[in-house]
Short mmCIF file of C-alpha atoms and ligand atoms in Angstrom, two decimals:
data_model
loop_
_atom_site.label_atom_id
_atom_site.label_comp_id
_atom_site.label_asym_id
_atom_site.label_seq_id
_atom_site.Cartn_x
_atom_site.Cartn_y
_atom_site.Cartn_z
CA MET A 1 -12.47 24.80 14.42
CA SER A 2 -8.78 24.77 15.32
CA ILE A 3 -7.51 22.58 18.16
CA ALA A 4 -4.54 23.68 20.29
CA THR A 5 -1.82 21.08 20.18
CA GLY A 6 1.18 22.48 22.06
CA THR A 7 4.63 21.42 20.97
CA ALA A 8 4.89 18.10 19.22
CA SER A 9 7.27 16.44 21.64
CA ALA A 10 7.45 12.69 22.36
CA ASN A 11 4.96 13.29 25.14
CA SER A 12 2.48 15.00 22.91
CA ILE A 13 2.58 12.18 20.40
CA LYS A 14 2.16 9.71 23.24
CA GLU A 15 -0.74 11.79 24.53
CA ALA A 16 -2.20 11.96 21.04
CA LEU A 17 -2.24 8.16 20.95
CA ASN A 18 -4.83 8.35 23.72
CA ASN A 19 -6.83 11.18 22.16
CA LYS A 20 -10.46 10.32 21.73
CA THR A 21 -10.86 12.42 18.59
CA VAL A 22 -8.83 12.09 15.41
CA HIS A 23 -8.53 15.53 13.81
CA HIS A 24 -7.73 16.64 10.29
CA PHE A 25 -4.35 18.32 9.78
CA ILE A 26 -4.85 21.40 7.60
CA GLY A 27 -2.41 24.26 7.06
CA GLY A 28 -0.31 23.04 10.00
CA GLN A 29 -3.27 23.03 12.43
CA PHE A 30 -5.34 20.19 13.82
CA GLU A 31 -8.97 20.79 12.92
CA SER A 32 -12.29 19.15 13.62
CA SER A 33 -14.93 19.04 10.87
CA ALA A 34 -16.98 22.18 10.33
CA SER A 35 -20.16 20.12 10.79
CA GLY A 36 -18.78 18.48 13.94
CA ASP A 37 -19.52 15.08 12.33
CA THR A 38 -17.46 12.10 13.44
CA PHE A 39 -17.50 8.34 13.00
CA ASP A 40 -16.09 5.44 15.04
CA ASP A 41 -12.52 4.21 14.88
CA ILE A 42 -12.80 0.53 15.86
CA ASN A 43 -10.09 -1.81 17.07
CA PRO A 44 -10.85 -4.92 14.97
CA ALA A 45 -9.13 -7.23 17.47
CA THR A 46 -11.53 -6.27 20.28
CA GLY A 47 -14.49 -4.63 18.55
CA GLU A 48 -13.99 -1.62 20.86
CA VAL A 49 -14.34 1.99 19.74
CA ILE A 50 -10.91 3.63 20.13
CA ALA A 51 -11.80 7.16 19.12
CA GLN A 52 -14.06 9.36 17.05
CA ILE A 53 -12.72 10.27 13.62
CA SER A 54 -13.51 13.75 12.29
CA SER A 55 -15.56 13.13 9.18
CA GLY A 56 -14.38 15.36 6.36
CA GLY A 57 -16.29 16.30 3.25
CA VAL A 58 -16.32 18.99 0.59
CA THR A 59 -15.68 21.79 3.14
CA GLU A 60 -12.59 20.19 4.69
CA ILE A 61 -11.22 19.19 1.28
CA ASP A 62 -11.68 22.79 0.08
CA MET A 63 -9.82 24.03 3.15
CA ALA A 64 -7.00 21.50 2.75
CA VAL A 65 -6.58 22.04 -0.99
CA SER A 66 -6.56 25.78 -0.49
CA ALA A 67 -3.88 25.45 2.26
CA ALA A 68 -1.83 23.20 -0.03
CA LYS A 69 -2.24 25.63 -2.96
CA GLU A 70 -1.21 28.59 -0.83
CA ALA A 71 1.86 26.65 0.37
CA PHE A 72 2.71 25.78 -3.22
CA ASP A 73 2.04 29.22 -4.76
CA ARG A 74 3.52 31.41 -2.04
CA GLY A 75 5.16 29.23 0.61
CA PRO A 76 8.83 28.32 0.92
CA TRP A 77 8.56 24.61 0.04
CA PRO A 78 8.89 24.60 -3.78
CA ARG A 79 11.39 27.46 -3.55
CA MET A 80 13.76 25.73 -1.14
CA SER A 81 16.79 23.96 -2.48
CA LEU A 82 16.32 20.26 -3.07
CA ARG A 83 18.81 19.59 -0.31
CA GLU A 84 16.86 21.67 2.24
CA ARG A 85 13.65 19.83 1.35
CA CYS A 86 15.33 16.46 1.59
CA ASP A 87 16.85 17.34 4.99
CA ILE A 88 13.33 17.86 6.34
CA LEU A 89 12.10 14.60 4.79
CA ARG A 90 15.05 12.74 6.33
CA LYS A 91 14.17 14.30 9.69
CA ILE A 92 10.61 13.00 9.33
CA GLY A 93 12.05 9.52 8.72
CA ASP A 94 14.26 9.85 11.81
CA LEU A 95 11.31 10.93 13.95
CA ILE A 96 9.21 8.01 12.71
CA LEU A 97 11.94 5.72 14.03
CA GLN A 98 12.17 7.70 17.26
CA TYR A 99 8.41 7.29 17.82
CA LYS A 100 8.34 3.74 16.46
CA GLU A 101 6.68 2.24 19.54
CA VAL A 102 3.85 4.79 19.58
CA LEU A 103 3.25 4.52 15.85
CA ALA A 104 3.40 0.71 15.91
CA HIS A 105 0.82 0.55 18.70
CA ALA A 106 -1.45 2.94 16.81
CA GLU A 107 -1.10 0.88 13.62
CA THR A 108 -1.78 -2.42 15.35
CA ARG A 109 -4.75 -1.01 17.24
CA ASP A 110 -6.29 0.30 14.00
CA THR A 111 -5.54 -2.69 11.77
CA GLY A 112 -5.46 -5.74 14.07
CA LYS A 113 -2.10 -6.78 12.60
CA PRO A 114 0.49 -8.35 14.94
CA LEU A 115 2.48 -5.73 16.85
CA SER A 116 5.69 -7.50 15.83
CA GLU A 117 4.79 -6.80 12.19
CA SER A 118 4.10 -3.11 12.88
CA LEU A 119 7.32 -2.76 14.88
CA GLU A 120 9.59 -4.68 12.54
CA GLY A 121 7.84 -4.18 9.21
CA ASP A 122 5.41 -1.32 8.63
CA ILE A 123 6.88 1.47 10.76
CA PRO A 124 10.57 1.02 9.91
CA ARG A 125 9.56 0.81 6.25
CA ALA A 126 7.64 4.10 6.56
CA ALA A 127 10.82 5.71 7.95
CA GLN A 128 12.85 4.14 5.16
CA ASN A 129 10.47 5.55 2.54
CA PHE A 130 11.28 9.09 3.71
CA GLN A 131 14.99 8.41 4.03
CA PHE A 132 15.20 6.64 0.69
CA PHE A 133 13.49 9.39 -1.29
CA ALA A 134 15.44 12.09 0.57
CA ASP A 135 18.62 10.50 -0.80
CA TYR A 136 17.32 9.33 -4.15
CA ALA A 137 15.71 12.61 -5.22
CA GLN A 138 19.11 14.27 -4.90
CA ALA A 139 20.72 11.65 -7.12
CA ILE A 140 18.52 12.13 -10.19
CA THR A 141 19.83 14.18 -13.08
CA GLU A 142 18.28 16.19 -15.88
CA GLU A 143 18.94 15.55 -19.56
CA CYS A 144 20.69 18.01 -21.83
CA PHE A 145 20.43 17.55 -25.62
CA THR A 146 23.34 19.30 -27.23
CA VAL A 147 22.93 20.32 -30.88
CA SER A 148 26.09 22.41 -31.12
CA ASP A 149 28.15 24.71 -28.94
CA ASN A 150 25.50 27.35 -29.63
CA GLU A 151 22.36 25.32 -29.08
CA ARG A 152 21.27 23.17 -26.13
CA HIS A 153 17.92 21.78 -25.06
CA ILE A 154 17.48 20.94 -21.38
CA ALA A 155 14.64 18.85 -19.98
CA VAL A 156 13.94 20.26 -16.50
CA ARG A 157 11.64 18.77 -13.88
CA GLU A 158 9.01 20.93 -12.25
CA PRO A 159 6.58 20.06 -9.47
CA LEU A 160 2.93 19.60 -10.46
CA GLY A 161 1.31 21.59 -7.64
CA VAL A 162 -1.21 20.08 -5.24
CA ALA A 163 -1.26 16.28 -5.22
CA ALA A 164 -4.11 14.09 -3.94
CA LEU A 165 -2.83 10.98 -2.16
CA ILE A 166 -5.47 8.35 -1.37
CA THR A 167 -4.48 5.23 0.55
CA PRO A 168 -5.94 1.89 1.75
CA TRP A 169 -6.09 0.28 5.20
CA ASN A 170 -3.84 -2.73 4.84
CA LEU A 171 -0.47 -0.95 5.20
CA PRO A 172 -1.51 2.52 6.37
CA LEU A 173 1.64 4.52 7.21
CA TYR A 174 3.82 2.31 4.99
CA LEU A 175 1.80 3.19 1.88
CA SER A 176 1.03 6.82 2.79
CA SER A 177 4.75 7.53 3.27
CA TRP A 178 5.52 5.72 -0.01
CA LYS A 179 3.52 8.48 -1.74
CA ILE A 180 4.17 11.49 0.51
CA ALA A 181 7.98 11.22 0.36
CA PRO A 182 8.49 11.34 -3.44
CA CYS A 183 5.63 13.83 -3.80
CA LEU A 184 7.17 16.31 -1.38
CA ALA A 185 10.75 15.67 -2.50
CA MET A 186 9.82 16.99 -5.95
CA GLY A 187 8.47 20.23 -4.44
CA ASN A 188 4.75 19.48 -4.55
CA THR A 189 2.34 19.97 -1.68
CA CYS A 190 -0.34 17.42 -0.89
CA VAL A 191 -3.62 16.38 0.67
CA LEU A 192 -3.65 12.85 2.06
CA LYS A 193 -6.96 11.02 2.45
CA PRO A 194 -6.16 7.91 4.51
CA ALA A 195 -8.52 4.94 4.65
CA GLU A 196 -11.45 5.51 6.98
CA TRP A 197 -10.62 2.28 8.89
CA THR A 198 -7.07 3.30 9.78
CA PRO A 199 -6.68 7.07 10.40
CA PHE A 200 -4.42 7.08 13.45
CA THR A 201 -0.88 6.98 12.12
CA ALA A 202 -1.78 9.60 9.49
CA TYR A 203 -3.05 11.79 12.35
CA LEU A 204 0.19 11.24 14.32
CA LEU A 205 2.21 12.09 11.22
CA GLY A 206 0.89 15.66 11.59
CA PHE A 207 2.75 15.95 14.92
CA ILE A 208 5.90 14.58 13.33
CA ALA A 209 5.63 16.96 10.36
CA LYS A 210 5.41 19.91 12.77
CA GLU A 211 8.37 18.71 14.80
CA ALA A 212 10.46 18.16 11.67
CA GLY A 213 9.82 21.74 10.57
CA LEU A 214 7.70 20.98 7.50
CA PRO A 215 6.15 24.33 6.52
CA PRO A 216 2.37 24.63 7.14
CA GLY A 217 0.17 23.49 4.25
CA VAL A 218 2.78 21.23 2.64
CA LEU A 219 1.21 18.08 4.08
CA ASN A 220 -2.51 18.13 4.84
CA VAL A 221 -4.55 15.18 6.07
CA VAL A 222 -8.32 14.97 5.71
CA HIS A 223 -10.18 11.99 7.19
CA GLY A 224 -13.45 10.68 5.87
CA PHE A 225 -15.00 8.21 3.48
CA GLY A 226 -14.46 7.67 -0.24
CA ALA A 227 -17.46 7.93 -2.56
CA HIS A 228 -19.71 10.98 -1.98
CA SER A 229 -17.32 12.12 0.75
CA ALA A 230 -13.79 13.45 1.30
CA GLY A 231 -12.16 11.03 -1.17
CA GLU A 232 -14.42 11.88 -4.09
CA ALA A 233 -14.33 15.62 -3.32
CA LEU A 234 -10.53 15.47 -3.52
CA THR A 235 -10.51 13.65 -6.86
CA ARG A 236 -12.92 16.22 -8.36
CA HIS A 237 -11.21 19.33 -6.98
CA PRO A 238 -10.12 21.68 -9.80
CA ASP A 239 -6.96 22.78 -7.94
CA VAL A 240 -5.62 19.24 -7.60
CA SER A 241 -3.10 18.41 -10.34
CA CYS A 242 -2.55 14.70 -9.85
CA ILE A 243 -3.91 11.70 -7.97
CA SER A 244 -1.82 8.89 -6.58
CA PHE A 245 -4.21 6.17 -5.46
CA THR A 246 -3.77 2.72 -3.91
CA GLY A 247 -6.86 0.60 -3.35
CA GLU A 248 -9.41 -1.57 -5.08
CA THR A 249 -9.71 -1.80 -8.84
CA THR A 250 -13.38 -0.75 -8.75
CA THR A 251 -12.41 2.39 -6.78
CA GLY A 252 -9.67 3.10 -9.34
CA LYS A 253 -12.30 3.09 -12.09
CA ALA A 254 -14.52 5.54 -10.16
CA ILE A 255 -11.55 7.84 -9.49
CA MET A 256 -10.45 7.75 -13.12
CA SER A 257 -13.88 8.82 -14.21
CA ALA A 258 -14.02 11.64 -11.61
CA ALA A 259 -10.50 12.78 -12.53
CA ALA A 260 -11.33 12.86 -16.24
CA GLN A 261 -13.48 15.98 -15.72
CA THR A 262 -10.38 18.04 -14.93
CA LEU A 263 -7.85 15.84 -16.78
CA LYS A 264 -5.67 15.01 -13.80
CA LYS A 265 -2.55 12.89 -14.04
CA VAL A 266 -3.18 9.54 -12.29
CA SER A 267 -1.12 6.74 -10.78
CA PHE A 268 -3.05 3.65 -9.67
CA GLU A 269 -1.88 0.71 -7.56
CA LEU A 270 -4.86 -1.62 -7.53
CA GLY A 271 -5.89 -5.15 -6.61
CA GLY A 272 -4.02 -8.38 -7.21
CA LYS A 273 -4.46 -12.14 -7.36
CA GLY A 274 -0.86 -13.26 -7.02
CA ALA A 275 0.24 -16.77 -7.90
CA THR A 276 2.89 -18.98 -6.30
CA ILE A 277 4.03 -21.61 -8.79
CA ILE A 278 5.94 -24.64 -7.52
CA PHE A 279 7.56 -26.93 -10.11
CA ASP A 280 8.55 -30.55 -9.44
CA ASP A 281 12.23 -29.60 -9.18
CA ALA A 282 11.76 -26.73 -6.68
CA ASP A 283 13.60 -26.57 -3.39
CA LEU A 284 10.56 -27.44 -1.28
CA LYS A 285 12.28 -26.56 2.00
CA GLU A 286 12.32 -22.93 0.82
CA ALA A 287 9.25 -22.92 -1.38
CA ILE A 288 6.67 -24.29 1.07
CA PRO A 289 7.29 -21.97 4.06
CA THR A 290 7.55 -19.02 1.67
CA ALA A 291 4.29 -19.96 -0.06
CA VAL A 292 2.61 -20.08 3.36
CA ARG A 293 4.03 -16.69 4.34
CA ALA A 294 2.99 -15.24 0.98
CA ALA A 295 -0.60 -16.36 1.55
CA TYR A 296 -1.11 -15.40 5.20
CA ARG A 297 1.16 -12.46 6.02
CA ASN A 298 -0.92 -9.52 7.23
CA GLN A 299 -3.90 -11.93 7.42
CA GLY A 300 -3.69 -12.35 3.64
CA GLN A 301 -4.47 -8.64 3.23
CA ILE A 302 -1.57 -7.76 0.95
CA CYS A 303 -1.96 -6.85 -2.71
CA LEU A 304 1.19 -8.91 -3.43
CA ALA A 305 -0.09 -11.99 -1.56
CA GLY A 306 0.45 -15.37 -3.19
CA SER A 307 -3.26 -16.08 -3.02
CA ARG A 308 -3.28 -19.00 -5.49
CA LEU A 309 -0.82 -21.87 -5.16
CA PHE A 310 -0.14 -23.85 -8.35
CA VAL A 311 1.79 -27.09 -7.80
CA GLN A 312 3.16 -29.48 -10.43
CA GLU A 313 1.75 -33.01 -10.29
CA GLY A 314 4.93 -34.78 -9.16
CA VAL A 315 5.09 -32.91 -5.82
CA TYR A 316 1.41 -31.96 -5.46
CA LYS A 317 0.55 -34.51 -2.73
CA GLN A 318 3.64 -33.67 -0.67
CA VAL A 319 3.15 -29.91 -1.00
CA VAL A 320 -0.51 -30.11 -0.01
CA GLU A 321 0.31 -32.16 3.10
CA GLU A 322 3.15 -29.89 4.17
CA VAL A 323 1.26 -26.67 3.49
CA VAL A 324 -1.72 -27.86 5.52
CA ALA A 325 0.57 -28.96 8.38
CA ALA A 326 2.34 -25.57 8.35
CA VAL A 327 -0.95 -23.63 8.21
CA LYS A 328 -2.27 -25.52 11.24
CA GLN A 329 0.76 -24.27 13.17
CA ILE A 330 0.07 -20.56 12.49
CA ARG A 331 -0.61 -18.82 15.79
CA VAL A 332 -3.69 -16.63 15.43
CA GLY A 333 -4.36 -14.39 18.40
CA ASP A 334 -4.08 -11.13 20.27
CA PRO A 335 -2.03 -8.79 18.04
CA LEU A 336 -0.29 -7.37 21.11
CA ASP A 337 1.13 -10.79 22.04
CA ARG A 338 4.63 -10.99 20.56
CA ASN A 339 4.09 -14.69 19.71
CA THR A 340 1.09 -13.97 17.50
CA GLN A 341 1.65 -14.60 13.79
CA MET A 342 -1.80 -13.72 12.47
CA GLY A 343 -4.05 -11.03 13.90
CA SER A 344 -7.60 -10.01 13.05
CA ILE A 345 -9.24 -9.07 9.77
CA ILE A 346 -9.63 -5.28 9.37
CA SER A 347 -13.42 -5.08 9.87
CA LEU A 348 -16.63 -7.03 10.26
CA GLU A 349 -17.52 -6.04 6.69
CA GLN A 350 -14.27 -7.52 5.32
CA LEU A 351 -14.63 -10.62 7.53
CA GLU A 352 -18.09 -11.24 6.06
CA LYS A 353 -16.76 -10.77 2.54
CA VAL A 354 -14.04 -13.37 3.14
CA GLN A 355 -16.56 -15.74 4.75
CA GLU A 356 -18.71 -15.49 1.63
CA TYR A 357 -15.76 -16.69 -0.46
CA ILE A 358 -15.20 -19.52 2.02
CA GLN A 359 -18.82 -20.60 1.47
CA HIS A 360 -18.19 -20.68 -2.30
CA GLY A 361 -15.00 -22.66 -1.69
CA LYS A 362 -16.85 -25.18 0.45
CA LYS A 363 -19.46 -25.70 -2.27
CA GLU A 364 -17.07 -25.92 -5.20
CA GLY A 365 -13.96 -27.51 -3.69
CA LYS A 366 -12.62 -29.34 -0.64
CA LEU A 367 -11.83 -27.55 2.63
CA LEU A 368 -8.52 -28.89 3.97
CA THR A 369 -8.19 -26.72 7.08
CA GLY A 370 -9.67 -23.56 8.64
CA GLY A 371 -12.86 -22.04 7.30
CA ASP A 372 -14.29 -20.60 10.54
CA ARG A 373 -14.00 -17.66 12.89
CA VAL A 374 -11.71 -18.17 15.86
CA LYS A 375 -14.17 -19.11 18.60
CA GLU A 376 -11.82 -18.27 21.48
CA LEU A 377 -11.71 -14.63 20.28
CA PRO A 378 -15.39 -13.82 19.69
CA ASN A 379 -15.15 -10.03 20.08
CA GLY A 380 -12.56 -9.54 17.36
CA TYR A 381 -12.75 -10.34 13.65
CA PHE A 382 -10.39 -13.34 13.71
CA LEU A 383 -10.49 -15.96 11.00
CA GLN A 384 -8.68 -19.30 10.84
CA PRO A 385 -6.12 -19.56 8.04
CA THR A 386 -7.93 -21.56 5.38
CA VAL A 387 -6.77 -23.94 2.63
CA PHE A 388 -8.82 -25.42 -0.22
CA SER A 389 -8.06 -28.06 -2.82
CA ASP A 390 -10.16 -29.31 -5.74
CA LEU A 391 -11.17 -25.80 -6.85
CA SER A 392 -11.10 -25.12 -10.56
CA PHE A 393 -8.67 -22.36 -11.60
CA ASP A 394 -11.64 -20.41 -12.97
CA SER A 395 -13.76 -20.61 -9.80
CA ARG A 396 -14.52 -17.37 -7.95
CA CYS A 397 -12.01 -18.17 -5.18
CA CYS A 398 -9.25 -18.51 -7.79
CA GLN A 399 -10.20 -15.51 -9.93
CA GLU A 400 -11.34 -12.76 -7.55
CA GLU A 401 -9.31 -10.91 -4.96
CA ILE A 402 -10.43 -12.28 -1.57
CA PHE A 403 -7.98 -10.16 0.46
CA GLY A 404 -8.06 -12.57 3.40
CA PRO A 405 -6.34 -15.73 4.70
CA VAL A 406 -7.68 -18.15 2.08
CA LEU A 407 -5.44 -20.25 -0.16
CA PRO A 408 -6.61 -22.55 -2.97
CA ILE A 409 -4.05 -25.16 -4.12
CA ILE A 410 -4.34 -26.15 -7.77
CA PRO A 411 -2.36 -28.91 -9.52
CA PHE A 412 -0.83 -28.53 -13.00
CA LYS A 413 0.91 -30.76 -15.53
CA THR A 414 2.74 -28.56 -18.01
CA GLU A 415 4.44 -25.16 -18.14
CA GLN A 416 1.94 -23.85 -20.68
CA GLN A 417 -0.98 -24.95 -18.54
CA VAL A 418 0.26 -23.06 -15.47
CA ILE A 419 1.09 -19.97 -17.54
CA ASP A 420 -2.47 -19.95 -18.93
CA MET A 421 -4.04 -20.48 -15.51
CA THR A 422 -1.88 -17.75 -13.92
CA ASN A 423 -2.74 -15.28 -16.66
CA SER A 424 -6.45 -16.10 -16.56
CA THR A 425 -7.40 -13.45 -13.94
CA ALA A 426 -8.13 -9.80 -14.65
CA TYR A 427 -5.19 -8.88 -12.40
CA GLY A 428 -1.47 -8.75 -13.15
CA LEU A 429 0.38 -7.56 -10.08
CA SER A 430 2.72 -10.30 -8.87
CA ALA A 431 3.75 -13.95 -9.06
CA SER A 432 6.56 -16.11 -7.73
CA ILE A 433 8.07 -19.10 -9.53
CA TRP A 434 9.90 -21.92 -7.75
CA SER A 435 12.18 -24.21 -9.78
CA SER A 436 15.84 -25.19 -9.68
CA ASN A 437 16.00 -25.05 -13.49
CA VAL A 438 17.07 -21.60 -14.63
CA ASP A 439 15.65 -22.19 -18.13
CA THR A 440 12.20 -22.98 -16.74
CA CYS A 441 12.33 -19.86 -14.55
CA HIS A 442 13.40 -17.72 -17.49
CA ARG A 443 10.79 -19.05 -19.93
CA VAL A 444 7.91 -18.83 -17.47
CA SER A 445 8.85 -15.40 -16.13
CA GLN A 446 8.75 -14.03 -19.70
CA LYS A 447 5.21 -15.26 -20.25
CA ILE A 448 3.45 -14.27 -17.06
CA ARG A 449 1.74 -10.91 -17.30
CA THR A 450 2.57 -9.18 -14.01
CA GLY A 451 4.34 -6.04 -12.88
CA ILE A 452 6.47 -7.95 -10.36
CA LEU A 453 7.79 -11.47 -10.73
CA TRP A 454 9.90 -13.24 -8.13
CA VAL A 455 12.10 -16.23 -8.93
CA ASN A 456 12.75 -18.53 -5.96
CA CYS A 457 11.75 -15.80 -3.52
CA TRP A 458 8.77 -13.64 -2.53
CA PHE A 459 8.53 -10.01 -1.35
CA ALA A 460 12.20 -9.28 -2.13
CA ARG A 461 12.14 -5.50 -2.66
CA ASP A 462 14.56 -2.81 -3.76
CA LEU A 463 12.97 0.63 -3.49
CA ARG A 464 14.71 1.77 -6.69
CA THR A 465 12.79 -0.72 -8.85
CA PRO A 466 9.51 0.02 -10.65
CA PHE A 467 6.54 -1.14 -8.58
CA GLY A 468 3.08 -1.60 -10.04
CA GLY A 469 0.72 -3.83 -11.93
CA GLN A 470 -0.37 -4.79 -15.42
CA LYS A 471 -3.98 -5.23 -16.61
CA SER A 472 -6.52 -4.36 -13.87
CA SER A 473 -3.79 -4.12 -11.23
CA GLY A 474 -2.86 -0.57 -12.03
CA ILE A 475 -1.63 2.28 -14.16
CA GLY A 476 1.91 3.58 -13.84
CA ARG A 477 4.74 2.62 -11.54
CA GLU A 478 5.83 3.74 -8.08
CA GLY A 479 9.32 3.42 -6.59
CA GLY A 480 12.66 5.04 -7.40
CA ARG A 481 12.74 7.44 -10.30
CA TYR A 482 9.35 6.21 -11.52
CA ALA A 483 7.67 7.87 -8.53
CA LEU A 484 9.76 11.02 -9.00
CA ASP A 485 8.73 11.05 -12.67
CA PHE A 486 5.06 10.83 -11.72
CA PHE A 487 5.31 13.68 -9.22
CA SER A 488 7.00 16.02 -11.69
CA GLU A 489 6.35 17.58 -15.05
CA LEU A 490 9.07 17.74 -17.69
CA LYS A 491 9.65 21.04 -19.42
CA THR A 492 12.07 21.49 -22.31
CA ILE A 493 13.99 24.77 -22.22
CA SER A 494 15.91 25.40 -25.40
CA TYR A 495 18.90 27.73 -25.45
CA LYS A 496 20.62 29.43 -28.33
CA TYR A 497 23.81 31.20 -27.36
CA LYS A 498 25.54 33.89 -29.31
CA ALA A 499 28.72 32.48 -30.82
P1 LIG B 1 -10.63 0.96 -1.32
O1 LIG B 1 -10.49 1.15 -2.78
O2 LIG B 1 -11.94 0.56 -0.77
O3 LIG B 1 -10.22 2.28 -0.54
C1 LIG B 1 -8.96 2.88 -0.69
C2 LIG B 1 -9.06 4.37 -0.43
O4 LIG B 1 -9.88 4.96 -1.44
C3 LIG B 1 -9.71 4.72 0.91
O5 LIG B 1 -9.04 5.82 1.46
C4 LIG B 1 -11.13 5.07 0.51
O6 LIG B 1 -11.79 5.94 1.40
C5 LIG B 1 -10.89 5.75 -0.83
N1 LIG B 1 -12.04 5.76 -1.74
C6 LIG B 1 -13.01 4.81 -1.86
N2 LIG B 1 -13.89 5.19 -2.83
C7 LIG B 1 -13.45 6.36 -3.33
C8 LIG B 1 -13.92 7.25 -4.35
N3 LIG B 1 -15.00 6.97 -5.07
N4 LIG B 1 -13.21 8.38 -4.60
C9 LIG B 1 -12.08 8.66 -3.90
N5 LIG B 1 -11.61 7.87 -2.91
C10 LIG B 1 -12.28 6.73 -2.64
O7 LIG B 1 -9.49 -0.10 -0.92
P2 LIG B 1 -9.24 -0.75 0.49
O8 LIG B 1 -10.34 -1.73 0.74
O9 LIG B 1 -8.96 0.32 1.47
O10 LIG B 1 -7.86 -1.53 0.23
C11 LIG B 1 -7.77 -2.82 -0.26
C12 LIG B 1 -7.44 -2.80 -1.74
O11 LIG B 1 -6.23 -2.10 -1.96
C13 LIG B 1 -7.21 -4.20 -2.31
O12 LIG B 1 -7.84 -4.29 -3.55
C14 LIG B 1 -5.70 -4.25 -2.49
O13 LIG B 1 -5.23 -5.16 -3.46
C15 LIG B 1 -5.40 -2.84 -2.85
N6 LIG B 1 -3.98 -2.55 -2.62
C16 LIG B 1 -3.14 -2.45 -3.70
C17 LIG B 1 -1.79 -2.22 -3.52
C18 LIG B 1 -0.85 -2.10 -4.69
O14 LIG B 1 0.26 -1.63 -4.49
N7 LIG B 1 -1.25 -2.50 -5.89
C19 LIG B 1 -1.28 -2.09 -2.22
C20 LIG B 1 -2.16 -2.20 -1.14
C21 LIG B 1 -3.51 -2.44 -1.35
#
């Protein structure tokens, strides 16, 4: 059933923020589910139900894929010049900035993350993703292989068709836009399935897409769950050409198996168990506050989090003391309070998962601070930032992705020992090394198996660089031309000219 929306002006987006139903966005229209089914959208900081989310399934995915296919086969989008497409993408980026306050409030209300982080981090980055790919897509070139004056072979890029974009809850608009922008820049159309916990900014993006003049059917958004629901239906759909997925490693395996039936191209950004490694000769004034930020930013719910801290023996005692002192200073509280540094965990389910790891940590190691829910905020899913020592590097807390504010600190003696411990997990997404000796940094960075390695910094990003993980942390790379490569197919056209 179609819902009238009126023009997507600032007012209508503001009004949409207060809507009590989150609709799908299909073929340029806001739609409820054919069955009328909905589920709760909960604010994790208060436990309150914000809205009802339309629950999509096979029917809504069929409708969205068919709208995207129509837009690809017969609509203007793939036939426009690259510049015209990129102008619209840039406009979307501009509108995201224009509606930053509304989007940031929606993001914080859905995720429980501090409003300051949504306002200064997530939403501006979502705008930048559109603006970056609008510029970058126009800068890439095609290769020409010249045999002679009479014979040339040109590798041209073509869009793939309908792309499935499936995203997690920790950085909702930030990660959705990271996929949508390169996907659309290359002339594809798409169906986005945002995480069921955080649908709101994806819903609001529909208003922005309309206002920016994106043709109907180019971007479609279907809400719902993953397995046996909208997510799985999308990954199995025969008219979907590729899947770009960010989420848990176990989900990646399920999607790969579903996608195998129709041999879809896949790009996977999966879990991580990042390491921060502090050597005796590190600049501790920089290393310690950065290690703390790396562990607790976004409540520890970042794939790139430094969720294990390895410290060389000579500075171990000092680092432990200073980390614990710094962690005790972290202000956990109402995400809308501008002084808050850590908000709530995404859901009760995730809170209980993290608490289970804390129980393991308490049994196997020594709790140095934290470990409990925040008693002053009983309605929300707030957890104290937690530090453990005396945990073995191969304990569950040091091997598995907790995805919460829990940091084990582990001492090491030698370079080889810390390399082995870092590489001992199934993951290989990120690590950061802290040392003032360039040779140490060079040697260790060569031997750690990760997709991203920071030397004397953390979270330094350039959107042109390849982004992704080794081992169970992913398949393929996002960012820059790597994302444009994924969202296009190369075709060789060979020419022979008459002399
Ligand atoms: P998740 O895998 O549970 O869900 C992610 C998305 O997949 C959701 O939209 C969900 O509905 C959908 N989904 C679930 N099962 C599905 C199925 N069988 N078929 C199709 N879709 C399905 O992940 P999450 O809990 O939302 O996010 C946290 C995870 O994401 C962590 O593991 C984190 O490390 C990872 N992550 C990775 C990166 C990266 O860049 N490597 C970035 C952010 C988050």
